[in-house]
Short mmCIF file of C-alpha atoms in Angstrom, two decimals:
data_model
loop_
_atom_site.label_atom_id
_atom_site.label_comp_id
_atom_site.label_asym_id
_atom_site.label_seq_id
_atom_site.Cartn_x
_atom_site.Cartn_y
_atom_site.Cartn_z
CA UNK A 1 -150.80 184.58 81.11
CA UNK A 2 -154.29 184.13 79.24
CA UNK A 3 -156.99 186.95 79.88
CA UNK A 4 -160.80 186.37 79.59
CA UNK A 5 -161.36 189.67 77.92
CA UNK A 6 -164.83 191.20 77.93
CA UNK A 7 -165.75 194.06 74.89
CA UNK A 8 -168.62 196.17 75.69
CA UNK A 9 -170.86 196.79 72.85
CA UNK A 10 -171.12 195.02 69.28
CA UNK A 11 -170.73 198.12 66.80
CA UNK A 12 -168.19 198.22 64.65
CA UNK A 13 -165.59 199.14 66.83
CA UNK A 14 -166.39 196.11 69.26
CA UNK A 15 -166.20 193.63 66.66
CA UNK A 16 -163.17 195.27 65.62
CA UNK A 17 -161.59 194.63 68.93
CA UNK A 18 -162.80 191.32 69.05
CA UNK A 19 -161.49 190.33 65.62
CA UNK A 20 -158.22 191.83 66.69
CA UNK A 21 -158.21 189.80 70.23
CA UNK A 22 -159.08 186.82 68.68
CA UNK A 23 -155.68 186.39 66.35
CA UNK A 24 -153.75 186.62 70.16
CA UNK A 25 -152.52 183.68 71.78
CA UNK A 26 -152.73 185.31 74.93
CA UNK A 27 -156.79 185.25 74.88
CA UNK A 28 -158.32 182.59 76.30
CA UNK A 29 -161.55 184.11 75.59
CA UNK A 30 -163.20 187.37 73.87
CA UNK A 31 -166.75 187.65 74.91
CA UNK A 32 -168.72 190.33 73.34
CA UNK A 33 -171.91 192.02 74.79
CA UNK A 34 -174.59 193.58 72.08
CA UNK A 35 -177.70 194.56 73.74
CA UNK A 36 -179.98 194.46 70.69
CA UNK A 37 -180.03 192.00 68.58
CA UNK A 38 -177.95 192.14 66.30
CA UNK A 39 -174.37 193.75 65.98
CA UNK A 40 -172.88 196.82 63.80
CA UNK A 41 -174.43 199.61 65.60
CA UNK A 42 -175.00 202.68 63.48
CA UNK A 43 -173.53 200.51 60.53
CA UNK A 44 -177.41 199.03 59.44
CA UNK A 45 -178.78 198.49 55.95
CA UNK A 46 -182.17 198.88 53.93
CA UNK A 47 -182.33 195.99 51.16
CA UNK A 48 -185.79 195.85 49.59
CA UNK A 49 -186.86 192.27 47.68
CA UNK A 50 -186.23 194.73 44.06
CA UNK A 51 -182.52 195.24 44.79
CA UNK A 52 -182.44 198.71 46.15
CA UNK A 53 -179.94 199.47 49.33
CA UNK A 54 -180.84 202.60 51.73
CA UNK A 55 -178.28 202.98 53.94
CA UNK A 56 -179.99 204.45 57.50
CA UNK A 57 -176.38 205.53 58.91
CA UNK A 58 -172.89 205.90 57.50
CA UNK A 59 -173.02 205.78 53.45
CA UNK A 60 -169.88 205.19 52.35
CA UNK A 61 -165.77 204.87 53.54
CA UNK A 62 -163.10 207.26 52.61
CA UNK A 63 -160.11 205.15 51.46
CA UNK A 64 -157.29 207.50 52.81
CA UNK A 65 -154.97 207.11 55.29
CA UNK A 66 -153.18 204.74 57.63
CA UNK A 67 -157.07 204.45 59.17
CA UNK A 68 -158.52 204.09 55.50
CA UNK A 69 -155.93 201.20 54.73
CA UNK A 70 -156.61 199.72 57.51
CA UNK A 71 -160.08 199.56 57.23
CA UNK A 72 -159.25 198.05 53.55
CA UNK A 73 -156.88 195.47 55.10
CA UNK A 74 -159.84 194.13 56.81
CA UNK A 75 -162.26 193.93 53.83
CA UNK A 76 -159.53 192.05 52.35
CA UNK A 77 -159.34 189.59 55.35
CA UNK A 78 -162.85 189.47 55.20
CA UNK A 79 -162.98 188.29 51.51
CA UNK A 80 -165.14 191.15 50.30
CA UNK A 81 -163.17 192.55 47.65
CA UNK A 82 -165.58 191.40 44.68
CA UNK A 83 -168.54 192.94 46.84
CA UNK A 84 -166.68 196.22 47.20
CA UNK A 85 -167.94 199.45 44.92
CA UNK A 86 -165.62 202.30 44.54
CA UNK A 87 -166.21 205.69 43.40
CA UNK A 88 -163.16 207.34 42.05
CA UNK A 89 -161.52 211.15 42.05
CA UNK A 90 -162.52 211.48 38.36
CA UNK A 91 -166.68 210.47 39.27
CA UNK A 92 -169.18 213.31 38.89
CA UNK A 93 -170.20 212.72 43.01
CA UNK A 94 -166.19 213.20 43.81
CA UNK A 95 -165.68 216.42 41.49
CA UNK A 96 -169.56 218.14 42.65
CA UNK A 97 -170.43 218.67 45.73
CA UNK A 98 -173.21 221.58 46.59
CA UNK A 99 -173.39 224.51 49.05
CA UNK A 100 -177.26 225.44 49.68
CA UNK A 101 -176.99 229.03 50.23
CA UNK A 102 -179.43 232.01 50.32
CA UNK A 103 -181.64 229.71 48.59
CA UNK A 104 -179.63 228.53 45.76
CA UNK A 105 -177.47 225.86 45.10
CA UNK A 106 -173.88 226.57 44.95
CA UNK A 107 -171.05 224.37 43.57
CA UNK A 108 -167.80 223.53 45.90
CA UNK A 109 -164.73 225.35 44.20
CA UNK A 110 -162.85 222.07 42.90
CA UNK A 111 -159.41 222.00 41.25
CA UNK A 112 -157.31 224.71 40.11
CA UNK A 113 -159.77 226.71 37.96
CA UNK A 114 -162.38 226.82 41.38
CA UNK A 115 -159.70 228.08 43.37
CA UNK A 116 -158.43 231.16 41.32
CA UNK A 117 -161.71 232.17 40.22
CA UNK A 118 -164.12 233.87 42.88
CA UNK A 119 -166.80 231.30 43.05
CA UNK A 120 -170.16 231.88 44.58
CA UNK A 121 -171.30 232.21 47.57
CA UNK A 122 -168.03 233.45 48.40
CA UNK A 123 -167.14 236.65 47.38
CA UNK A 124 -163.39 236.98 46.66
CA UNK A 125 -161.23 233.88 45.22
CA UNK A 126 -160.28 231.27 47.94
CA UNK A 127 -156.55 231.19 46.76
CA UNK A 128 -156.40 234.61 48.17
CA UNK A 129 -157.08 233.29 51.59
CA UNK A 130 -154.26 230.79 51.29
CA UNK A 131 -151.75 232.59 50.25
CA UNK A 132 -152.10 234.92 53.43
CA UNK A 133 -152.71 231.76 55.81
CA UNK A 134 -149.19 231.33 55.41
CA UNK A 135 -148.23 234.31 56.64
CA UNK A 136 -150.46 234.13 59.63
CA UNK A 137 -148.47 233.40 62.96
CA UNK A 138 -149.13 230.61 65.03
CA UNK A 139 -152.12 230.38 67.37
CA UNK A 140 -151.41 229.89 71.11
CA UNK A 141 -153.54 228.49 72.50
CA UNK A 142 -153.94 225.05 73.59
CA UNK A 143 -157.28 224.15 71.51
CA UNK A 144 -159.83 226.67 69.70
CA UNK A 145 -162.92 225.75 68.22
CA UNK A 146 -162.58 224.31 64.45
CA UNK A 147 -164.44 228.15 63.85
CA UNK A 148 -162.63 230.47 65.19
CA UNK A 149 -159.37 228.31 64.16
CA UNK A 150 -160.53 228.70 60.27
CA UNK A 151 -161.53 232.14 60.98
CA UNK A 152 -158.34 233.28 62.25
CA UNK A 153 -156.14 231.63 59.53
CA UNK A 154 -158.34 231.78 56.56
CA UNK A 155 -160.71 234.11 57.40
CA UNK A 156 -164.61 234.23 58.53
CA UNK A 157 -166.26 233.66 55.40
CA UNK A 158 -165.15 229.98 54.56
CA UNK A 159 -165.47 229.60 58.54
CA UNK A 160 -168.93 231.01 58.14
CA UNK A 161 -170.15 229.11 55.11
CA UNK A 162 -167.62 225.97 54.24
CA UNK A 163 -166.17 225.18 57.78
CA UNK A 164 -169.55 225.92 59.18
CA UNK A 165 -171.27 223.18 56.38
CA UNK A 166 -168.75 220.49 56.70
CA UNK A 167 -169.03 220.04 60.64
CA UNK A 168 -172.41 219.93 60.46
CA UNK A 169 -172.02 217.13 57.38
CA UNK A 170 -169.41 215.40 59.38
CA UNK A 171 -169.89 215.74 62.95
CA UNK A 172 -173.67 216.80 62.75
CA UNK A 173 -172.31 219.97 64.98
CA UNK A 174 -171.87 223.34 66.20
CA UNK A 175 -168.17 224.05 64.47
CA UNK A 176 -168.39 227.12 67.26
CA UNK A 177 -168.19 224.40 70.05
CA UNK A 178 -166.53 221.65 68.17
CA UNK A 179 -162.85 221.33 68.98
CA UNK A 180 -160.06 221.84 66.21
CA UNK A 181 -157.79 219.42 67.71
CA UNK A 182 -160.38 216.49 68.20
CA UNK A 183 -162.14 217.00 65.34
CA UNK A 184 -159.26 218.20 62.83
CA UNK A 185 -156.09 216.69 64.45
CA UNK A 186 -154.47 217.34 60.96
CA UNK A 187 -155.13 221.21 60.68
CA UNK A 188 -154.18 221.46 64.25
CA UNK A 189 -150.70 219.20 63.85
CA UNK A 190 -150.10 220.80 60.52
CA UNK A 191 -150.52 224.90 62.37
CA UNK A 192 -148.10 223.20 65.29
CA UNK A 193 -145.44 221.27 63.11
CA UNK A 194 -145.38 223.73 60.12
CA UNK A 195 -147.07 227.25 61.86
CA UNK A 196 -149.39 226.75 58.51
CA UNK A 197 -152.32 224.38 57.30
CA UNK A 198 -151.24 225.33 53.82
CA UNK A 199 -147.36 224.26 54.55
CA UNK A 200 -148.76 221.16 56.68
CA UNK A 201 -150.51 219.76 54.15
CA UNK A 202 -147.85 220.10 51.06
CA UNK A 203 -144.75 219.35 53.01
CA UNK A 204 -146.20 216.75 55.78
CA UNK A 205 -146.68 217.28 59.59
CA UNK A 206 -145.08 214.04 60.16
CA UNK A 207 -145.93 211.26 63.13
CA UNK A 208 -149.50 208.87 62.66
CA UNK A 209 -149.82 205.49 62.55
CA UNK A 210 -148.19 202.98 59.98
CA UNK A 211 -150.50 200.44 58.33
CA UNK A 212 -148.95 198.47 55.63
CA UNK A 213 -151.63 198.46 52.70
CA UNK A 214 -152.72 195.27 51.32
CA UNK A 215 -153.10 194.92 47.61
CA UNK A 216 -156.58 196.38 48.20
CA UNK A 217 -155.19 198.98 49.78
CA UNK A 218 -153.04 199.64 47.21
CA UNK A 219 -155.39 199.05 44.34
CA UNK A 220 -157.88 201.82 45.99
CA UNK A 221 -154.76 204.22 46.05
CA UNK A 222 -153.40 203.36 42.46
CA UNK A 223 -157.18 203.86 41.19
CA UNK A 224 -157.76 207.76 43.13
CA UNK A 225 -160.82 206.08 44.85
CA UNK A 226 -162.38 208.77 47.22
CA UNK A 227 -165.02 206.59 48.43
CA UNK A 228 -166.58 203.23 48.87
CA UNK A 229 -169.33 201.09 49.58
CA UNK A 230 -170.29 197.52 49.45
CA UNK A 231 -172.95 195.94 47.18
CA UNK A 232 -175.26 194.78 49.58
CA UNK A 233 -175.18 197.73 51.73
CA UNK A 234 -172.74 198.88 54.51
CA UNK A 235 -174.35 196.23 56.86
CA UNK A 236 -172.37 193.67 55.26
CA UNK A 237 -169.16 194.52 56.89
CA UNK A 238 -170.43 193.90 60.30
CA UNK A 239 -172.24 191.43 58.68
CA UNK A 240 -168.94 189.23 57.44
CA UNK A 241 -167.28 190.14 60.18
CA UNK A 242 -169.53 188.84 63.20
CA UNK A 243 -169.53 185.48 60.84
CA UNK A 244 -165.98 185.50 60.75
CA UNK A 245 -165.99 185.64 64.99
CA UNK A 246 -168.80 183.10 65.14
CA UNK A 247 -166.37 180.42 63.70
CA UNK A 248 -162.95 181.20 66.31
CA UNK A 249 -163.52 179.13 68.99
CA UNK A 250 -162.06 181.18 71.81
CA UNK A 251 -164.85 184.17 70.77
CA UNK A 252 -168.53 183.91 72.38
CA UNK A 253 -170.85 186.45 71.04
CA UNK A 254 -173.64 187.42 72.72
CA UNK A 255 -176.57 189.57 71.84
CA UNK A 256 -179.49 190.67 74.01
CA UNK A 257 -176.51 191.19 76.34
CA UNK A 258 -177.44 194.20 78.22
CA UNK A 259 -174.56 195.14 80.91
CA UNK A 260 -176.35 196.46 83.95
CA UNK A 261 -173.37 196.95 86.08
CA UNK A 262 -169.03 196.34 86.34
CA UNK A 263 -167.27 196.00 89.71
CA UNK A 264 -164.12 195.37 90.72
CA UNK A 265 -163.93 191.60 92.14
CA UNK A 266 -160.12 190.41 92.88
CA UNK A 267 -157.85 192.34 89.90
CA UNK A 268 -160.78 191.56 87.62
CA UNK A 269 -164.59 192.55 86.52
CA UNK A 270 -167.97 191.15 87.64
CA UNK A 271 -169.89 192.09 84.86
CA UNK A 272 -173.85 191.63 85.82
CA UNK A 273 -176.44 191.76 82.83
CA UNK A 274 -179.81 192.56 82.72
CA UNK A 275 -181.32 189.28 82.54
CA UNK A 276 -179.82 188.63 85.82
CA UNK A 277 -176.50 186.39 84.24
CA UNK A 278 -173.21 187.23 85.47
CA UNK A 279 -169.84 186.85 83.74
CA UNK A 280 -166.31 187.65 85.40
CA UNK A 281 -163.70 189.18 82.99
CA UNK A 282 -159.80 189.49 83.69
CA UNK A 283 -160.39 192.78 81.34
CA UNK A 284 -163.43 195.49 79.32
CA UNK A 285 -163.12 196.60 76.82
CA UNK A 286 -166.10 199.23 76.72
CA UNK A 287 -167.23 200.61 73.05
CA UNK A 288 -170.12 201.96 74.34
CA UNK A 289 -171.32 205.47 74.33
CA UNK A 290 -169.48 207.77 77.06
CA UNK A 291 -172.43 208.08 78.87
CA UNK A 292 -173.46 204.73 79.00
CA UNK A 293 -170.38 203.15 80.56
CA UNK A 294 -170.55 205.73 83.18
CA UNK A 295 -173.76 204.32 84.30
CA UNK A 296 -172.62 200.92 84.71
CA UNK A 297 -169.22 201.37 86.08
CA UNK A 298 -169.00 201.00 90.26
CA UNK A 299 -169.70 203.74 92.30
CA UNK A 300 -165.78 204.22 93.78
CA UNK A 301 -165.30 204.95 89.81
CA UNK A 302 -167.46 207.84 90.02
CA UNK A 303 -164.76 210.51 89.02
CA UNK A 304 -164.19 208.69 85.45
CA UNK A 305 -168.50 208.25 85.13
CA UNK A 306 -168.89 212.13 85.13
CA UNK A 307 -166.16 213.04 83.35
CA UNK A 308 -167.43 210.17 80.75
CA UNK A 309 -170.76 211.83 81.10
CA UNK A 310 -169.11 215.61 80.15
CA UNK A 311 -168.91 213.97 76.20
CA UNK A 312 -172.08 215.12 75.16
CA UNK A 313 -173.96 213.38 71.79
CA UNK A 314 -176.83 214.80 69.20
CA UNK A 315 -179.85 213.41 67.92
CA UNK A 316 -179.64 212.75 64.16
CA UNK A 317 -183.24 212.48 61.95
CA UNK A 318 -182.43 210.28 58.91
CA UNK A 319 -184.78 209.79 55.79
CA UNK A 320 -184.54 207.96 53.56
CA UNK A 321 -186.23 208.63 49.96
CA UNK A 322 -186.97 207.41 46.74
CA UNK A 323 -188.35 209.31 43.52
CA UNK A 324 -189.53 207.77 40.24
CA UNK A 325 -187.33 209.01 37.20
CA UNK A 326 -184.24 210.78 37.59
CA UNK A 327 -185.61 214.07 39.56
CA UNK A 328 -182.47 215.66 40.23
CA UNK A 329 -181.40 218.92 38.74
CA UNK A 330 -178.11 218.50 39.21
CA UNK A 331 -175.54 215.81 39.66
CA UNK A 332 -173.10 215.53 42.80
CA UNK A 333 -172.92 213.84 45.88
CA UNK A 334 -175.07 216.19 47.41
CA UNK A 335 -175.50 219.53 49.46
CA UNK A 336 -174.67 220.79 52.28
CA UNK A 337 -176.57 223.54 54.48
CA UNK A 338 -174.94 226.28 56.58
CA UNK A 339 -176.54 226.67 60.27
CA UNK A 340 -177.31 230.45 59.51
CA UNK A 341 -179.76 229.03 56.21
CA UNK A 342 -181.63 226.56 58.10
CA UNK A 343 -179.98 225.70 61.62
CA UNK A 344 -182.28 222.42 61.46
CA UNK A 345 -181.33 220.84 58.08
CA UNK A 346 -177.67 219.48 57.50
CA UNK A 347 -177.90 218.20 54.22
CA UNK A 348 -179.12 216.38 51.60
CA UNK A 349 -177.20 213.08 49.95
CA UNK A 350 -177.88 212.35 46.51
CA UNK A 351 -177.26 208.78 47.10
CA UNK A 352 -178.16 207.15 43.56
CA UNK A 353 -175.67 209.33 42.10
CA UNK A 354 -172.20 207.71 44.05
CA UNK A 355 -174.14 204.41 44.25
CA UNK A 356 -176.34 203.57 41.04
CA UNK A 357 -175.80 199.66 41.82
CA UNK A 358 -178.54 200.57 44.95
CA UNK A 359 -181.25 201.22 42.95
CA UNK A 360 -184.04 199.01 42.62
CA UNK A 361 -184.26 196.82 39.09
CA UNK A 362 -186.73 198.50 36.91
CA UNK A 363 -187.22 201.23 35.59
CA UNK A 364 -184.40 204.60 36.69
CA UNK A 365 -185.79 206.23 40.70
CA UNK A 366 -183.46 208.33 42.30
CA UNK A 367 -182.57 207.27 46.09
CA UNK A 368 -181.64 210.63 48.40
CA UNK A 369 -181.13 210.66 51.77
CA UNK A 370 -182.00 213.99 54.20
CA UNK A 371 -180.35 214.14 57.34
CA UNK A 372 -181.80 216.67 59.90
CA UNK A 373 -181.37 218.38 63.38
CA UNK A 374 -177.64 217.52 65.07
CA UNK A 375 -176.96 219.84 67.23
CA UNK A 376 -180.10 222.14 66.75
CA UNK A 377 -182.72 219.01 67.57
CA UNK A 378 -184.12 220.50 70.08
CA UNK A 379 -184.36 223.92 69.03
CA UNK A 380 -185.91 222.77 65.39
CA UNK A 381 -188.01 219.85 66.17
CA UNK A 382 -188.22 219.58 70.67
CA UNK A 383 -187.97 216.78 72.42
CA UNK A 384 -186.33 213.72 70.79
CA UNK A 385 -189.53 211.85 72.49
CA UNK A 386 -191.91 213.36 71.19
CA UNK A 387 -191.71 214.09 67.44
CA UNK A 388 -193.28 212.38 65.26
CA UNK A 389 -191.94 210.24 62.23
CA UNK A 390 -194.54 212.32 60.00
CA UNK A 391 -193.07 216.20 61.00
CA UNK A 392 -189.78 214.54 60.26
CA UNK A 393 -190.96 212.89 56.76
CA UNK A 394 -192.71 216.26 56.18
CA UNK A 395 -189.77 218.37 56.50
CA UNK A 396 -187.43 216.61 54.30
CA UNK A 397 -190.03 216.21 51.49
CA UNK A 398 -190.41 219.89 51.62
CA UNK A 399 -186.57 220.46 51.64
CA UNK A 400 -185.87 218.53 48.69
CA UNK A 401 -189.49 220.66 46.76
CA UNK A 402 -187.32 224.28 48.22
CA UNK A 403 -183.83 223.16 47.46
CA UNK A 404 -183.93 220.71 44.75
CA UNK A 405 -186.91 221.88 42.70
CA UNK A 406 -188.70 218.48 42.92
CA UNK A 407 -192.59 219.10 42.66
CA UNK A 408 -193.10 215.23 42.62
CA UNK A 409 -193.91 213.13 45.61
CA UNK A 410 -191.68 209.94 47.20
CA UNK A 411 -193.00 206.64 45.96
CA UNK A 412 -191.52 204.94 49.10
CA UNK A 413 -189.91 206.27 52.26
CA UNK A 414 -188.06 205.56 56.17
CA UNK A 415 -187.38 207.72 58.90
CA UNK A 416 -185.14 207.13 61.52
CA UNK A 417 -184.29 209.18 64.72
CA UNK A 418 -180.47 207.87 65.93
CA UNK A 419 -181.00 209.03 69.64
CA UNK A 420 -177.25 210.02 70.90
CA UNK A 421 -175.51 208.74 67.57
CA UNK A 422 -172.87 211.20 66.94
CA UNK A 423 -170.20 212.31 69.94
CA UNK A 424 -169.38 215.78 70.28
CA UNK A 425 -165.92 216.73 71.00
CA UNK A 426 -166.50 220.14 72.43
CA UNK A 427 -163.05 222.26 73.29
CA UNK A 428 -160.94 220.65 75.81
CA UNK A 429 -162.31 217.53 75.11
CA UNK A 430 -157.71 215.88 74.43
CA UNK A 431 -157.60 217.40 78.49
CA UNK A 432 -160.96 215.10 79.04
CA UNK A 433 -159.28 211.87 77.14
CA UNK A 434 -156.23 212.32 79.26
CA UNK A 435 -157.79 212.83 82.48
CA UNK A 436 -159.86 209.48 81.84
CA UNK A 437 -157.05 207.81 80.59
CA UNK A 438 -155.03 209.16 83.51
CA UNK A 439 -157.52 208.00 86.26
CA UNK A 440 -158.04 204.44 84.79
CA UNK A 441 -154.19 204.11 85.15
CA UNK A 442 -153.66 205.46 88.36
CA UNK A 443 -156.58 203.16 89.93
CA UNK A 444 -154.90 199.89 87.92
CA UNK A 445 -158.28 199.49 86.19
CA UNK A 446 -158.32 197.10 83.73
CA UNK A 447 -159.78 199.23 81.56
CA UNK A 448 -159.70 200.35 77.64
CA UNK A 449 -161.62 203.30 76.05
CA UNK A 450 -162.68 202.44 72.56
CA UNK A 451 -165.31 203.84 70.12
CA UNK A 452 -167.06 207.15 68.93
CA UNK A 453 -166.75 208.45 72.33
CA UNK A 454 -162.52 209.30 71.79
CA UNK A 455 -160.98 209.44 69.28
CA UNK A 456 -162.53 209.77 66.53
CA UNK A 457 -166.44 208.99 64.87
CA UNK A 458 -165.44 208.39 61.11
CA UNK A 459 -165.98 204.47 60.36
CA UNK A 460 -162.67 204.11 60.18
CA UNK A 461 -161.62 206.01 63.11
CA UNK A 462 -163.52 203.82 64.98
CA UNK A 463 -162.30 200.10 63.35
CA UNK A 464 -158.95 201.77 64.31
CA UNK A 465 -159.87 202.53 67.94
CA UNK A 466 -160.76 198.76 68.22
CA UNK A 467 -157.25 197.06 66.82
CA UNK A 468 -156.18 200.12 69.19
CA UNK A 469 -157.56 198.44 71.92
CA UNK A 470 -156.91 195.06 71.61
CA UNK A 471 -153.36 195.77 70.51
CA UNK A 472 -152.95 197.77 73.51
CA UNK A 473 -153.91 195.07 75.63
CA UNK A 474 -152.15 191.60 73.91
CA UNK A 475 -149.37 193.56 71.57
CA UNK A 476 -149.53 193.62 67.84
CA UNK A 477 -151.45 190.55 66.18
#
């Protein structure tokens, strides 16, 4: 039997699902729903008339994994491999990558040599602390916070200072209320399957998905890539694939395609928009935020609306800059900031450094990119409302004078304030998942959870979440 299936929101993850829908014969139709106008979401591109890319949200894609191939398969399907820039294990930003700490600037222990050695700011040698993690007995319990999990194997420094760093890089959060098994699901799996991270990681913790690489895929592996980006910015992957939808005949894309409200009518959905339109669905799809399909979905629904509403989301300031010269004092990927230096600043990309092909034709600028607040919006700048674009611009000028030494001013600039861009999965949030899950199956809803909001934020966790979906729905394409 053919389904009419609707997907809620045109990020990434909704085209995703769409693309994946759209290879099944038993699809009459996909119909997507963007509310702005145009689609990719958080994925969204600077390109300036002299060449030079700023990317306002994610930067670049790890390769790795069954998620990372998959993501790879799709460029390939997508004919961007000659667009495609990789940055290798053996490339300064892959090898250096900074700690800011008590006001200095602190290399990331790397290879063998960094782990033997005590390395600043740490004060003993981290291969000490992994040679007793695998003595340390299991944990209990059924989730811990990804802090007091690397605390109690590997001890509270690194949980302090590393741990504490890369959530805030990562998940622009608190790792003291960030879940290990959301957030981490291989230190968690490797602690359950192997009663050690150290043993999980060198002898396997077994189970994940299987995605068979293409020869992308298996070039990116062959050549240690540990990153990658496209030439025209990160935009062009939504980009190539909403073009790719636009010519399948049984896909209808919509933008300015704000739902307003979902009810039940006959098996199916009555989906109403804003503009007053109404479209009838045999199934959703919904990539939206957690919180916003909880205020569209019908009122008999309201269990699954506020547990979708318990997944809270942070506020991320991102600014873009650009220096004459090369300004930088060192060269990396960039730094990192623990919450105990400067709870509002979460680090600083050096993004000319991974990316040279971004910078503008003539004459060498350097391109950074400051990301601020997370978690500690509030608390460092107040309402989300009511700051202004200059205190943010401000702020990350004067981190990159205190941390980076740079006495000159930006010859160009943006600032953007992602309201609710990054999902928080606080501890307990598997128990949330399968309660939702749960309740959608027990009421027959024909319903799928896909996006940020689940399981997972990366870029690729999120492509993933969409062939999830769809899979889920019409069986492998």
């Amino acid at each position: 039997m053919q389904k009419v299936v609707a997907v809620l929101g045109g990020g990434i993850g909704g085209l995703s699902a769409c693309h994946h829908l759209s290879k099944s014969p038993n699809v009459s139709k996909a119909v997507l729903l963007e509310k702005s106008g145009r689609c990719g979401g958080w994925l969204s591109s600077i390109r300036r008339d002299d060449g030079a890319v700023f990317e306002q949200g994610p930067r670049g894609v790890r390769p790795a994994g069954a998620v990372g191939r998959n993501t790879l398969n799709m460029v390939s399907e997508l004919g961007l491999e000659s667009e495609i820039l990789p940055v290798t294990k053996e490339h300064v930003a892959s090898k250096n990558r900074f700690l800011y700490v008590k006001g200095q600037l602190h290399k990331m222990p790397s290879g063998p040599g960094g782990v033997v050695r005590t390395v600043p700011p740490f004060s003993r040698p981290i291969i000490q602390n992994v040679l007793k993690e695998i003595l340390i007995r299991k944990g209990t319990e059924e989730d811990e916070s990804v802090h007091a999990f690397v605390s109690r194997r590997l001890g509270s420094e690194l949980a302090d200072i590393a741990i504490d760093s890369l959530c805030r890089g990562v998940f622009a959060g608190d790792s003291r209320q960030l879940s290990v098994r959301s957030c981490f699901p291989p230190l968690y799996k490797a602690e359950q399957s192997r009663g050690s991270i150290v043993l999980g990681m060198l002898l396997g913790s077994g189970g994940g998905p299987k995605v068979v690489p293409s020869d992308l895929a298996k070039r990116a592996s062959k050549e240690s890539w540990t990153q990658w980006s496209l030439k025209s910015g990160m935009q062009a992957f939504p980009e190539a694939l909403e073009d790719m939808l636009k010519r399948r005949e049984r896909v209808e894309l919509r933008h300015h395609a704000k739902v307003k409200s979902l009810n039940m009518n006959g098996g199916g959905w009555e989906i109403k928009l804003d503009d007053g339109i109404s479209l009838k669905a045999d199934h959703v799809i919904s990539t939206l935020p957690a919180s916003e399909l909880a205020s569209v979905l019908p009122p008999a629904a309201q269990p699954l609306s506020e547990q979708l509403r318990s997944i809270a989301s942070v506020n991320v300031a991102v600014v873009n800059l650009e220096y004459e010269g090369f300004i930088l004092p060192v060269t990396g990927f960039g730094h990192l900031v623990p919450s105990s230096e400067d709870p509002g600043l979460l680090g600083v990309v050096y993004d000319s450094v991974p990316f040279p092909q971004h910078n503008r034709s003539g004459g060498p600028t350097t391109r950074l990119t400051v990301m601020m607040g997370g978690a500690w919006f509030e608390q460092t700048f107040g309402h989300p409302d009511a700051v202004t674009e200059q205190t943010l611009l401000d702020r990350a000028t004067q981190a990159v004078t205190s941390h980076l030494g740079v006495n000159s001013q930006p010859v160009w600039s943006c600032v953007n304030l992602h309201k609710n861009c990054i999902p928080q999965y606080h501890l307990g949030h598997w128990k949330q998942l399968e309660k939702m899950r749960q309740y959608i199956s027990n009421h027959n809803l024909p319903l799928t959870l896909a996006g940020a909001s689940y399981d997972g934020v990366s870029v690729n966790d999120v492509i993933f979440s969409g062939r999830t979906a769809a899979e889920g729905l019409v069986g492998k394409t």
